[in-house]
JSON list of N, CA and C in Angstrom, two decimals:
[
{"chain": "A", "resi": 1, "resn": "UNK", "atom": "N", "xyz": [0.81, -1.19, 0.00]},
{"chain": "A", "resi": 1, "resn": "UNK", "atom": "CA", "xyz": [0.00, 0.00, 0.00]},
{"chain": "A", "resi": 1, "resn": "UNK", "atom": "C", "xyz": [0.85, 1.26, 0.00]},
{"chain": "A", "resi": 2, "resn": "UNK", "atom": "N", "xyz": [1.95, 1.22, 0.72]},
{"chain": "A", "resi": 2, "resn": "UNK", "atom": "CA", "xyz": [2.82, 2.39, 0.76]},
{"chain": "A", "resi": 2, "resn": "UNK", "atom": "C", "xyz": [3.48, 2.63, -0.59]},
{"chain": "A", "resi": 3, "resn": "UNK", "atom": "N", "xyz": [3.79, 1.55, -1.31]},
{"chain": "A", "resi": 3, "resn": "UNK", "atom": "CA", "xyz": [4.36, 1.71, -2.66]},
{"chain": "A", "resi": 3, "resn": "UNK", "atom": "C", "xyz": [3.38, 2.41, -3.58]},
{"chain": "A", "resi": 4, "resn": "UNK", "atom": "N", "xyz": [2.11, 2.05, -3.49]},
{"chain": "A", "resi": 4, "resn": "UNK", "atom": "CA", "xyz": [1.09, 2.70, -4.32]},
{"chain": "A", "resi": 4, "resn": "UNK", "atom": "C", "xyz": [0.97, 4.17, -3.94]},
{"chain": "A", "resi": 5, "resn": "UNK", "atom": "N", "xyz": [1.01, 4.45, -2.65]},
{"chain": "A", "resi": 5, "resn": "UNK", "atom": "CA", "xyz": [0.94, 5.84, -2.18]},
{"chain": "A", "resi": 5, "resn": "UNK", "atom": "C", "xyz": [2.12, 6.65, -2.70]},
{"chain": "A", "resi": 6, "resn": "UNK", "atom": "N", "xyz": [3.32, 6.10, -2.56]},
{"chain": "A", "resi": 6, "resn": "UNK", "atom": "CA", "xyz": [4.51, 6.81, -3.03]},
{"chain": "A", "resi": 6, "resn": "UNK", "atom": "C", "xyz": [4.51, 6.98, -4.54]},
{"chain": "A", "resi": 7, "resn": "UNK", "atom": "N", "xyz": [4.07, 5.96, -5.26]},
{"chain": "A", "resi": 7, "resn": "UNK", "atom": "CA", "xyz": [4.00, 6.06, -6.72]},
{"chain": "A", "resi": 7, "resn": "UNK", "atom": "C", "xyz": [3.00, 7.13, -7.13]},
{"chain": "A", "resi": 8, "resn": "UNK", "atom": "N", "xyz": [1.89, 7.22, -6.41]},
{"chain": "A", "resi": 8, "resn": "UNK", "atom": "CA", "xyz": [0.90, 8.26, -6.71]},
{"chain": "A", "resi": 8, "resn": "UNK", "atom": "C", "xyz": [1.45, 9.65, -6.47]},
{"chain": "A", "resi": 9, "resn": "UNK", "atom": "N", "xyz": [2.21, 9.82, -5.40]},
{"chain": "A", "resi": 9, "resn": "UNK", "atom": "CA", "xyz": [2.83, 11.12, -5.12]},
{"chain": "A", "resi": 9, "resn": "UNK", "atom": "C", "xyz": [3.82, 11.48, -6.21]},
{"chain": "A", "resi": 10, "resn": "UNK", "atom": "N", "xyz": [4.67, 10.53, -6.59]},
{"chain": "A", "resi": 10, "resn": "UNK", "atom": "CA", "xyz": [5.66, 10.78, -7.65]},
{"chain": "A", "resi": 10, "resn": "UNK", "atom": "C", "xyz": [4.96, 11.12, -8.96]},
{"chain": "A", "resi": 11, "resn": "UNK", "atom": "N", "xyz": [3.89, 10.39, -9.28]},
{"chain": "A", "resi": 11, "resn": "UNK", "atom": "CA", "xyz": [3.17, 10.65, -10.53]},
{"chain": "A", "resi": 11, "resn": "UNK", "atom": "C", "xyz": [2.54, 12.05, -10.52]},
{"chain": "A", "resi": 12, "resn": "UNK", "atom": "N", "xyz": [1.87, 12.40, -9.41]},
{"chain": "A", "resi": 12, "resn": "UNK", "atom": "CA", "xyz": [1.21, 13.71, -9.36]},
{"chain": "A", "resi": 12, "resn": "UNK", "atom": "C", "xyz": [2.20, 14.86, -9.42]},
{"chain": "A", "resi": 13, "resn": "UNK", "atom": "N", "xyz": [3.35, 14.70, -8.77]},
{"chain": "A", "resi": 13, "resn": "UNK", "atom": "CA", "xyz": [4.36, 15.76, -8.81]},
{"chain": "A", "resi": 13, "resn": "UNK", "atom": "C", "xyz": [5.06, 15.77, -10.16]},
{"chain": "A", "resi": 14, "resn": "UNK", "atom": "N", "xyz": [5.39, 14.60, -10.70]},
{"chain": "A", "resi": 14, "resn": "UNK", "atom": "CA", "xyz": [6.08, 14.53, -11.98]},
{"chain": "A", "resi": 14, "resn": "UNK", "atom": "C", "xyz": [5.24, 15.01, -13.15]},
{"chain": "A", "resi": 15, "resn": "UNK", "atom": "N", "xyz": [3.95, 14.79, -13.11]},
{"chain": "A", "resi": 15, "resn": "UNK", "atom": "CA", "xyz": [3.06, 15.22, -14.19]},
{"chain": "A", "resi": 15, "resn": "UNK", "atom": "C", "xyz": [2.54, 16.64, -13.96]},
{"chain": "A", "resi": 16, "resn": "UNK", "atom": "N", "xyz": [3.06, 17.33, -12.97]},
{"chain": "A", "resi": 16, "resn": "UNK", "atom": "CA", "xyz": [2.65, 18.69, -12.62]},
{"chain": "A", "resi": 16, "resn": "UNK", "atom": "C", "xyz": [1.15, 18.80, -12.37]},
{"chain": "A", "resi": 17, "resn": "UNK", "atom": "N", "xyz": [0.58, 17.78, -11.76]},
{"chain": "A", "resi": 17, "resn": "UNK", "atom": "CA", "xyz": [-0.83, 17.82, -11.40]},
{"chain": "A", "resi": 17, "resn": "UNK", "atom": "C", "xyz": [-1.02, 18.68, -10.15]},
{"chain": "A", "resi": 18, "resn": "UNK", "atom": "N", "xyz": [-0.09, 18.54, -9.22]},
{"chain": "A", "resi": 18, "resn": "UNK", "atom": "CA", "xyz": [-0.16, 19.31, -7.97]},
{"chain": "A", "resi": 18, "resn": "UNK", "atom": "C", "xyz": [1.23, 19.42, -7.37]},
{"chain": "A", "resi": 19, "resn": "UNK", "atom": "N", "xyz": [1.35, 20.21, -6.32]},
{"chain": "A", "resi": 19, "resn": "UNK", "atom": "CA", "xyz": [2.65, 20.36, -5.66]},
{"chain": "A", "resi": 19, "resn": "UNK", "atom": "C", "xyz": [2.92, 19.14, -4.77]},
{"chain": "A", "resi": 20, "resn": "UNK", "atom": "N", "xyz": [4.18, 19.01, -4.36]},
{"chain": "A", "resi": 20, "resn": "UNK", "atom": "CA", "xyz": [4.54, 17.88, -3.51]},
{"chain": "A", "resi": 20, "resn": "UNK", "atom": "C", "xyz": [3.81, 17.93, -2.18]},
{"chain": "A", "resi": 21, "resn": "UNK", "atom": "N", "xyz": [3.74, 19.13, -1.59]},
{"chain": "A", "resi": 21, "resn": "UNK", "atom": "CA", "xyz": [3.08, 19.26, -0.29]},
{"chain": "A", "resi": 21, "resn": "UNK", "atom": "C", "xyz": [1.62, 18.83, -0.36]},
{"chain": "A", "resi": 22, "resn": "UNK", "atom": "N", "xyz": [0.93, 19.26, -1.42]},
{"chain": "A", "resi": 22, "resn": "UNK", "atom": "CA", "xyz": [-0.48, 18.89, -1.58]},
{"chain": "A", "resi": 22, "resn": "UNK", "atom": "C", "xyz": [-0.61, 17.38, -1.83]},
{"chain": "A", "resi": 23, "resn": "UNK", "atom": "N", "xyz": [0.25, 16.84, -2.68]},
{"chain": "A", "resi": 23, "resn": "UNK", "atom": "CA", "xyz": [0.17, 15.41, -3.02]},
{"chain": "A", "resi": 23, "resn": "UNK", "atom": "C", "xyz": [0.50, 14.54, -1.81]},
{"chain": "A", "resi": 24, "resn": "UNK", "atom": "N", "xyz": [1.53, 14.91, -1.06]},
{"chain": "A", "resi": 24, "resn": "UNK", "atom": "CA", "xyz": [1.98, 14.08, 0.05]},
{"chain": "A", "resi": 24, "resn": "UNK", "atom": "C", "xyz": [1.15, 14.30, 1.31]},
{"chain": "A", "resi": 25, "resn": "UNK", "atom": "N", "xyz": [1.01, 15.55, 1.71]},
{"chain": "A", "resi": 25, "resn": "UNK", "atom": "CA", "xyz": [0.40, 15.84, 3.01]},
{"chain": "A", "resi": 25, "resn": "UNK", "atom": "C", "xyz": [-1.12, 15.75, 3.02]},
{"chain": "A", "resi": 26, "resn": "UNK", "atom": "N", "xyz": [-1.76, 15.93, 1.90]},
{"chain": "A", "resi": 26, "resn": "UNK", "atom": "CA", "xyz": [-3.23, 15.93, 1.91]},
{"chain": "A", "resi": 26, "resn": "UNK", "atom": "C", "xyz": [-3.79, 14.73, 1.16]},
{"chain": "A", "resi": 27, "resn": "UNK", "atom": "N", "xyz": [-3.48, 14.62, -0.12]},
{"chain": "A", "resi": 27, "resn": "UNK", "atom": "CA", "xyz": [-4.10, 13.58, -0.95]},
{"chain": "A", "resi": 27, "resn": "UNK", "atom": "C", "xyz": [-3.64, 12.19, -0.52]},
{"chain": "A", "resi": 28, "resn": "UNK", "atom": "N", "xyz": [-2.32, 11.98, -0.40]},
{"chain": "A", "resi": 28, "resn": "UNK", "atom": "CA", "xyz": [-1.80, 10.65, -0.08]},
{"chain": "A", "resi": 28, "resn": "UNK", "atom": "C", "xyz": [-2.17, 10.23, 1.34]},
{"chain": "A", "resi": 29, "resn": "UNK", "atom": "N", "xyz": [-2.10, 11.16, 2.28]},
{"chain": "A", "resi": 29, "resn": "UNK", "atom": "CA", "xyz": [-2.45, 10.80, 3.66]},
{"chain": "A", "resi": 29, "resn": "UNK", "atom": "C", "xyz": [-3.94, 10.52, 3.81]},
{"chain": "A", "resi": 30, "resn": "UNK", "atom": "N", "xyz": [-4.77, 11.25, 3.09]},
{"chain": "A", "resi": 30, "resn": "UNK", "atom": "CA", "xyz": [-6.21, 10.96, 3.12]},
{"chain": "A", "resi": 30, "resn": "UNK", "atom": "C", "xyz": [-6.49, 9.60, 2.51]},
{"chain": "A", "resi": 31, "resn": "UNK", "atom": "N", "xyz": [-5.80, 9.28, 1.41]},
{"chain": "A", "resi": 31, "resn": "UNK", "atom": "CA", "xyz": [-5.95, 7.96, 0.80]},
{"chain": "A", "resi": 31, "resn": "UNK", "atom": "C", "xyz": [-5.50, 6.85, 1.72]},
{"chain": "A", "resi": 32, "resn": "UNK", "atom": "N", "xyz": [-4.42, 7.08, 2.45]},
{"chain": "A", "resi": 32, "resn": "UNK", "atom": "CA", "xyz": [-3.93, 6.09, 3.40]},
{"chain": "A", "resi": 32, "resn": "UNK", "atom": "C", "xyz": [-4.93, 5.88, 4.54]},
{"chain": "A", "resi": 33, "resn": "UNK", "atom": "N", "xyz": [-5.55, 6.94, 4.99]},
{"chain": "A", "resi": 33, "resn": "UNK", "atom": "CA", "xyz": [-6.55, 6.83, 6.05]},
{"chain": "A", "resi": 33, "resn": "UNK", "atom": "C", "xyz": [-7.75, 6.02, 5.57]},
{"chain": "A", "resi": 34, "resn": "UNK", "atom": "N", "xyz": [-8.20, 6.28, 4.36]},
{"chain": "A", "resi": 34, "resn": "UNK", "atom": "CA", "xyz": [-9.33, 5.53, 3.80]},
{"chain": "A", "resi": 34, "resn": "UNK", "atom": "C", "xyz": [-8.97, 4.05, 3.65]},
{"chain": "A", "resi": 35, "resn": "UNK", "atom": "N", "xyz": [-7.74, 3.77, 3.18]},
{"chain": "A", "resi": 35, "resn": "UNK", "atom": "CA", "xyz": [-7.30, 2.38, 3.04]},
{"chain": "A", "resi": 35, "resn": "UNK", "atom": "C", "xyz": [-7.21, 1.69, 4.39]},
{"chain": "A", "resi": 36, "resn": "UNK", "atom": "N", "xyz": [-6.74, 2.40, 5.40]},
{"chain": "A", "resi": 36, "resn": "UNK", "atom": "CA", "xyz": [-6.64, 1.83, 6.74]},
{"chain": "A", "resi": 36, "resn": "UNK", "atom": "C", "xyz": [-8.01, 1.50, 7.32]},
{"chain": "A", "resi": 37, "resn": "UNK", "atom": "N", "xyz": [-8.97, 2.38, 7.12]},
{"chain": "A", "resi": 37, "resn": "UNK", "atom": "CA", "xyz": [-10.33, 2.12, 7.60]},
{"chain": "A", "resi": 37, "resn": "UNK", "atom": "C", "xyz": [-10.94, 0.94, 6.85]},
{"chain": "A", "resi": 38, "resn": "UNK", "atom": "N", "xyz": [-10.69, 0.85, 5.54]},
{"chain": "A", "resi": 38, "resn": "UNK", "atom": "CA", "xyz": [-11.20, -0.28, 4.76]},
{"chain": "A", "resi": 38, "resn": "UNK", "atom": "C", "xyz": [-10.59, -1.59, 5.25]},
{"chain": "A", "resi": 39, "resn": "UNK", "atom": "N", "xyz": [-9.28, -1.59, 5.55]},
{"chain": "A", "resi": 39, "resn": "UNK", "atom": "CA", "xyz": [-8.64, -2.79, 6.09]},
{"chain": "A", "resi": 39, "resn": "UNK", "atom": "C", "xyz": [-9.19, -3.16, 7.47]},
{"chain": "A", "resi": 40, "resn": "UNK", "atom": "N", "xyz": [-9.52, -2.15, 8.26]},
{"chain": "A", "resi": 40, "resn": "UNK", "atom": "CA", "xyz": [-10.11, -2.40, 9.57]},
{"chain": "A", "resi": 40, "resn": "UNK", "atom": "C", "xyz": [-11.45, -3.10, 9.44]},
{"chain": "A", "resi": 41, "resn": "UNK", "atom": "N", "xyz": [-12.32, -2.60, 8.56]},
{"chain": "A", "resi": 41, "resn": "UNK", "atom": "CA", "xyz": [-13.62, -3.24, 8.36]},
{"chain": "A", "resi": 41, "resn": "UNK", "atom": "C", "xyz": [-13.46, -4.65, 7.79]},
{"chain": "A", "resi": 42, "resn": "UNK", "atom": "N", "xyz": [-12.53, -4.83, 6.88]},
{"chain": "A", "resi": 42, "resn": "UNK", "atom": "CA", "xyz": [-12.29, -6.15, 6.30]},
{"chain": "A", "resi": 42, "resn": "UNK", "atom": "C", "xyz": [-11.80, -7.13, 7.37]},
{"chain": "A", "resi": 43, "resn": "UNK", "atom": "N", "xyz": [-10.91, -6.67, 8.23]},
{"chain": "A", "resi": 43, "resn": "UNK", "atom": "CA", "xyz": [-10.40, -7.53, 9.31]},
{"chain": "A", "resi": 43, "resn": "UNK", "atom": "C", "xyz": [-11.52, -7.91, 10.27]},
{"chain": "A", "resi": 44, "resn": "UNK", "atom": "N", "xyz": [-12.37, -6.97, 10.63]},
{"chain": "A", "resi": 44, "resn": "UNK", "atom": "CA", "xyz": [-13.47, -7.28, 11.54]},
{"chain": "A", "resi": 44, "resn": "UNK", "atom": "C", "xyz": [-14.50, -8.18, 10.87]},
{"chain": "A", "resi": 45, "resn": "UNK", "atom": "N", "xyz": [-14.62, -8.12, 9.57]},
{"chain": "A", "resi": 45, "resn": "UNK", "atom": "CA", "xyz": [-15.54, -9.00, 8.85]},
{"chain": "A", "resi": 45, "resn": "UNK", "atom": "C", "xyz": [-15.00, -10.43, 8.86]},
{"chain": "A", "resi": 46, "resn": "UNK", "atom": "N", "xyz": [-13.68, -10.58, 8.68]},
{"chain": "A", "resi": 46, "resn": "UNK", "atom": "CA", "xyz": [-13.06, -11.90, 8.63]},
{"chain": "A", "resi": 46, "resn": "UNK", "atom": "C", "xyz": [-12.91, -12.49, 10.03]},
{"chain": "A", "resi": 47, "resn": "UNK", "atom": "N", "xyz": [-12.50, -11.67, 11.00]},
{"chain": "A", "resi": 47, "resn": "UNK", "atom": "CA", "xyz": [-12.25, -12.14, 12.37]},
{"chain": "A", "resi": 47, "resn": "UNK", "atom": "C", "xyz": [-13.12, -11.33, 13.33]},
{"chain": "A", "resi": 48, "resn": "UNK", "atom": "N", "xyz": [-14.41, -11.65, 13.45]},
{"chain": "A", "resi": 48, "resn": "UNK", "atom": "CA", "xyz": [-15.30, -10.83, 14.29]},
{"chain": "A", "resi": 48, "resn": "UNK", "atom": "C", "xyz": [-14.98, -10.89, 15.78]},
{"chain": "A", "resi": 49, "resn": "UNK", "atom": "N", "xyz": [-14.37, -11.97, 16.25]},
{"chain": "A", "resi": 49, "resn": "UNK", "atom": "CA", "xyz": [-14.05, -12.04, 17.68]},
{"chain": "A", "resi": 49, "resn": "UNK", "atom": "C", "xyz": [-12.97, -11.04, 18.06]},
{"chain": "A", "resi": 50, "resn": "UNK", "atom": "N", "xyz": [-12.19, -10.57, 17.10]},
{"chain": "A", "resi": 50, "resn": "UNK", "atom": "CA", "xyz": [-11.18, -9.55, 17.38]},
{"chain": "A", "resi": 50, "resn": "UNK", "atom": "C", "xyz": [-11.85, -8.25, 17.81]},
{"chain": "A", "resi": 51, "resn": "UNK", "atom": "N", "xyz": [-12.99, -7.94, 17.22]},
{"chain": "A", "resi": 51, "resn": "UNK", "atom": "CA", "xyz": [-13.75, -6.74, 17.59]},
{"chain": "A", "resi": 51, "resn": "UNK", "atom": "C", "xyz": [-14.16, -6.79, 19.06]},
{"chain": "A", "resi": 52, "resn": "UNK", "atom": "N", "xyz": [-14.62, -7.94, 19.50]},
{"chain": "A", "resi": 52, "resn": "UNK", "atom": "CA", "xyz": [-15.02, -8.08, 20.91]},
{"chain": "A", "resi": 52, "resn": "UNK", "atom": "C", "xyz": [-13.83, -7.95, 21.84]},
{"chain": "A", "resi": 53, "resn": "UNK", "atom": "N", "xyz": [-12.69, -8.48, 21.44]},
{"chain": "A", "resi": 53, "resn": "UNK", "atom": "CA", "xyz": [-11.49, -8.38, 22.27]},
{"chain": "A", "resi": 53, "resn": "UNK", "atom": "C", "xyz": [-11.03, -6.93, 22.40]},
{"chain": "A", "resi": 54, "resn": "UNK", "atom": "N", "xyz": [-11.14, -6.18, 21.33]},
{"chain": "A", "resi": 54, "resn": "UNK", "atom": "CA", "xyz": [-10.75, -4.77, 21.37]},
{"chain": "A", "resi": 54, "resn": "UNK", "atom": "C", "xyz": [-11.70, -3.98, 22.26]},
{"chain": "A", "resi": 55, "resn": "UNK", "atom": "N", "xyz": [-12.99, -4.28, 22.18]},
{"chain": "A", "resi": 55, "resn": "UNK", "atom": "CA", "xyz": [-13.96, -3.58, 23.03]},
{"chain": "A", "resi": 55, "resn": "UNK", "atom": "C", "xyz": [-13.76, -3.91, 24.50]},
{"chain": "A", "resi": 56, "resn": "UNK", "atom": "N", "xyz": [-13.22, -5.08, 24.81]},
{"chain": "A", "resi": 56, "resn": "UNK", "atom": "CA", "xyz": [-12.96, -5.45, 26.20]},
{"chain": "A", "resi": 56, "resn": "UNK", "atom": "C", "xyz": [-11.88, -4.57, 26.83]},
{"chain": "A", "resi": 57, "resn": "UNK", "atom": "N", "xyz": [-11.06, -3.95, 26.03]},
{"chain": "A", "resi": 57, "resn": "UNK", "atom": "CA", "xyz": [-10.02, -3.06, 26.55]},
{"chain": "A", "resi": 57, "resn": "UNK", "atom": "C", "xyz": [-10.65, -1.91, 27.33]},
{"chain": "A", "resi": 58, "resn": "UNK", "atom": "N", "xyz": [-11.83, -1.45, 26.88]},
{"chain": "A", "resi": 58, "resn": "UNK", "atom": "CA", "xyz": [-12.49, -0.34, 27.56]},
{"chain": "A", "resi": 58, "resn": "UNK", "atom": "C", "xyz": [-13.04, -0.74, 28.92]},
{"chain": "A", "resi": 59, "resn": "UNK", "atom": "N", "xyz": [-13.19, -2.03, 29.18]},
{"chain": "A", "resi": 59, "resn": "UNK", "atom": "CA", "xyz": [-13.68, -2.50, 30.47]},
{"chain": "A", "resi": 59, "resn": "UNK", "atom": "C", "xyz": [-12.56, -2.72, 31.48]},
{"chain": "A", "resi": 60, "resn": "UNK", "atom": "N", "xyz": [-11.32, -2.61, 31.08]},
{"chain": "A", "resi": 60, "resn": "UNK", "atom": "CA", "xyz": [-10.20, -2.89, 31.98]},
{"chain": "A", "resi": 60, "resn": "UNK", "atom": "C", "xyz": [-10.19, -2.02, 33.23]},
{"chain": "A", "resi": 61, "resn": "UNK", "atom": "N", "xyz": [-10.47, -0.72, 33.16]},
{"chain": "A", "resi": 61, "resn": "UNK", "atom": "CA", "xyz": [-10.45, 0.06, 34.41]},
{"chain": "A", "resi": 61, "resn": "UNK", "atom": "C", "xyz": [-11.51, -0.37, 35.41]},
{"chain": "A", "resi": 62, "resn": "UNK", "atom": "N", "xyz": [-12.56, -1.03, 34.96]},
{"chain": "A", "resi": 62, "resn": "UNK", "atom": "CA", "xyz": [-13.64, -1.46, 35.85]},
{"chain": "A", "resi": 62, "resn": "UNK", "atom": "C", "xyz": [-13.34, -2.79, 36.53]},
{"chain": "A", "resi": 63, "resn": "UNK", "atom": "N", "xyz": [-12.37, -3.54, 36.02]},
{"chain": "A", "resi": 63, "resn": "UNK", "atom": "CA", "xyz": [-12.06, -4.87, 36.55]},
{"chain": "A", "resi": 63, "resn": "UNK", "atom": "C", "xyz": [-10.95, -4.80, 37.59]},
{"chain": "A", "resi": 64, "resn": "UNK", "atom": "N", "xyz": [-10.93, -5.79, 38.47]},
{"chain": "A", "resi": 64, "resn": "UNK", "atom": "CA", "xyz": [-9.83, -5.93, 39.42]},
{"chain": "A", "resi": 64, "resn": "UNK", "atom": "C", "xyz": [-8.73, -6.75, 38.77]},
{"chain": "A", "resi": 65, "resn": "UNK", "atom": "N", "xyz": [-7.51, -6.32, 38.99]},
{"chain": "A", "resi": 65, "resn": "UNK", "atom": "CA", "xyz": [-6.36, -7.05, 38.48]},
{"chain": "A", "resi": 65, "resn": "UNK", "atom": "C", "xyz": [-5.87, -8.06, 39.48]},
{"chain": "A", "resi": 66, "resn": "UNK", "atom": "N", "xyz": [-4.74, -8.73, 39.19]},
{"chain": "A", "resi": 66, "resn": "UNK", "atom": "CA", "xyz": [-4.23, -9.75, 40.10]},
{"chain": "A", "resi": 66, "resn": "UNK", "atom": "C", "xyz": [-3.81, -9.20, 41.46]},
{"chain": "A", "resi": 67, "resn": "UNK", "atom": "N", "xyz": [-3.29, -7.99, 41.49]},
{"chain": "A", "resi": 67, "resn": "UNK", "atom": "CA", "xyz": [-2.88, -7.42, 42.78]},
{"chain": "A", "resi": 67, "resn": "UNK", "atom": "C", "xyz": [-4.11, -7.14, 43.64]},
{"chain": "A", "resi": 68, "resn": "UNK", "atom": "N", "xyz": [-5.15, -6.56, 43.04]},
{"chain": "A", "resi": 68, "resn": "UNK", "atom": "CA", "xyz": [-6.38, -6.28, 43.79]},
{"chain": "A", "resi": 68, "resn": "UNK", "atom": "C", "xyz": [-7.02, -7.58, 44.28]},
{"chain": "A", "resi": 69, "resn": "UNK", "atom": "N", "xyz": [-7.02, -8.61, 43.45]},
{"chain": "A", "resi": 69, "resn": "UNK", "atom": "CA", "xyz": [-7.58, -9.90, 43.86]},
{"chain": "A", "resi": 69, "resn": "UNK", "atom": "C", "xyz": [-6.78, -10.52, 45.00]},
{"chain": "A", "resi": 70, "resn": "UNK", "atom": "N", "xyz": [-5.45, -10.40, 44.95]},
{"chain": "A", "resi": 70, "resn": "UNK", "atom": "CA", "xyz": [-4.60, -10.95, 46.01]},
{"chain": "A", "resi": 70, "resn": "UNK", "atom": "C", "xyz": [-4.91, -10.29, 47.34]},
{"chain": "A", "resi": 71, "resn": "UNK", "atom": "N", "xyz": [-4.96, -8.95, 47.35]},
{"chain": "A", "resi": 71, "resn": "UNK", "atom": "CA", "xyz": [-5.23, -8.25, 48.60]},
{"chain": "A", "resi": 71, "resn": "UNK", "atom": "C", "xyz": [-6.65, -8.46, 49.08]},
{"chain": "A", "resi": 72, "resn": "UNK", "atom": "N", "xyz": [-7.59, -8.64, 48.16]},
{"chain": "A", "resi": 72, "resn": "UNK", "atom": "CA", "xyz": [-8.97, -8.92, 48.57]},
{"chain": "A", "resi": 72, "resn": "UNK", "atom": "C", "xyz": [-9.04, -10.28, 49.27]},
{"chain": "A", "resi": 73, "resn": "UNK", "atom": "N", "xyz": [-8.33, -11.27, 48.75]},
{"chain": "A", "resi": 73, "resn": "UNK", "atom": "CA", "xyz": [-8.29, -12.59, 49.40]},
{"chain": "A", "resi": 73, "resn": "UNK", "atom": "C", "xyz": [-7.53, -12.52, 50.71]},
{"chain": "A", "resi": 74, "resn": "UNK", "atom": "N", "xyz": [-6.42, -11.77, 50.72]},
{"chain": "A", "resi": 74, "resn": "UNK", "atom": "CA", "xyz": [-5.58, -11.66, 51.90]},
{"chain": "A", "resi": 74, "resn": "UNK", "atom": "C", "xyz": [-6.32, -10.98, 53.05]},
{"chain": "A", "resi": 75, "resn": "UNK", "atom": "N", "xyz": [-7.11, -9.97, 52.73]},
{"chain": "A", "resi": 75, "resn": "UNK", "atom": "CA", "xyz": [-7.84, -9.24, 53.76]},
{"chain": "A", "resi": 75, "resn": "UNK", "atom": "C", "xyz": [-9.22, -9.83, 54.02]},
{"chain": "A", "resi": 76, "resn": "UNK", "atom": "N", "xyz": [-9.58, -10.86, 53.28]},
{"chain": "A", "resi": 76, "resn": "UNK", "atom": "CA", "xyz": [-10.85, -11.53, 53.50]},
{"chain": "A", "resi": 76, "resn": "UNK", "atom": "C", "xyz": [-12.04, -10.82, 52.90]},
{"chain": "A", "resi": 77, "resn": "UNK", "atom": "N", "xyz": [-11.79, -9.90, 51.99]},
{"chain": "A", "resi": 77, "resn": "UNK", "atom": "CA", "xyz": [-12.89, -9.18, 51.36]},
{"chain": "A", "resi": 77, "resn": "UNK", "atom": "C", "xyz": [-13.25, -9.88, 50.06]},
{"chain": "A", "resi": 78, "resn": "UNK", "atom": "N", "xyz": [-14.52, -9.98, 49.81]},
{"chain": "A", "resi": 78, "resn": "UNK", "atom": "CA", "xyz": [-14.97, -10.56, 48.54]},
{"chain": "A", "resi": 78, "resn": "UNK", "atom": "C", "xyz": [-15.77, -9.50, 47.80]},
{"chain": "A", "resi": 79, "resn": "UNK", "atom": "N", "xyz": [-15.65, -9.54, 46.51]},
{"chain": "A", "resi": 79, "resn": "UNK", "atom": "CA", "xyz": [-16.37, -8.59, 45.67]},
{"chain": "A", "resi": 79, "resn": "UNK", "atom": "C", "xyz": [-17.76, -9.14, 45.38]},
{"chain": "A", "resi": 80, "resn": "UNK", "atom": "N", "xyz": [-18.75, -8.31, 45.57]},
{"chain": "A", "resi": 80, "resn": "UNK", "atom": "CA", "xyz": [-20.14, -8.73, 45.32]},
{"chain": "A", "resi": 80, "resn": "UNK", "atom": "C", "xyz": [-20.59, -8.26, 43.97]}
]
């Protein structure tokens, strides 16, 4: 994908379609963002359980970790 992006920048600058800054910083980066989002949707379509695993990251602050569980057992406290 990066080769296609770089080739597009070289073509646009070489053919005097636009300046390098416009080709690289705006057009190519926007195209890369669109390609990245498309790959994200394709990945979630192929591996749907990955989506659930990523969403579980947002629940991490609400869960007790191993240290909290150790001290809860040590002090005799149980989570309800």
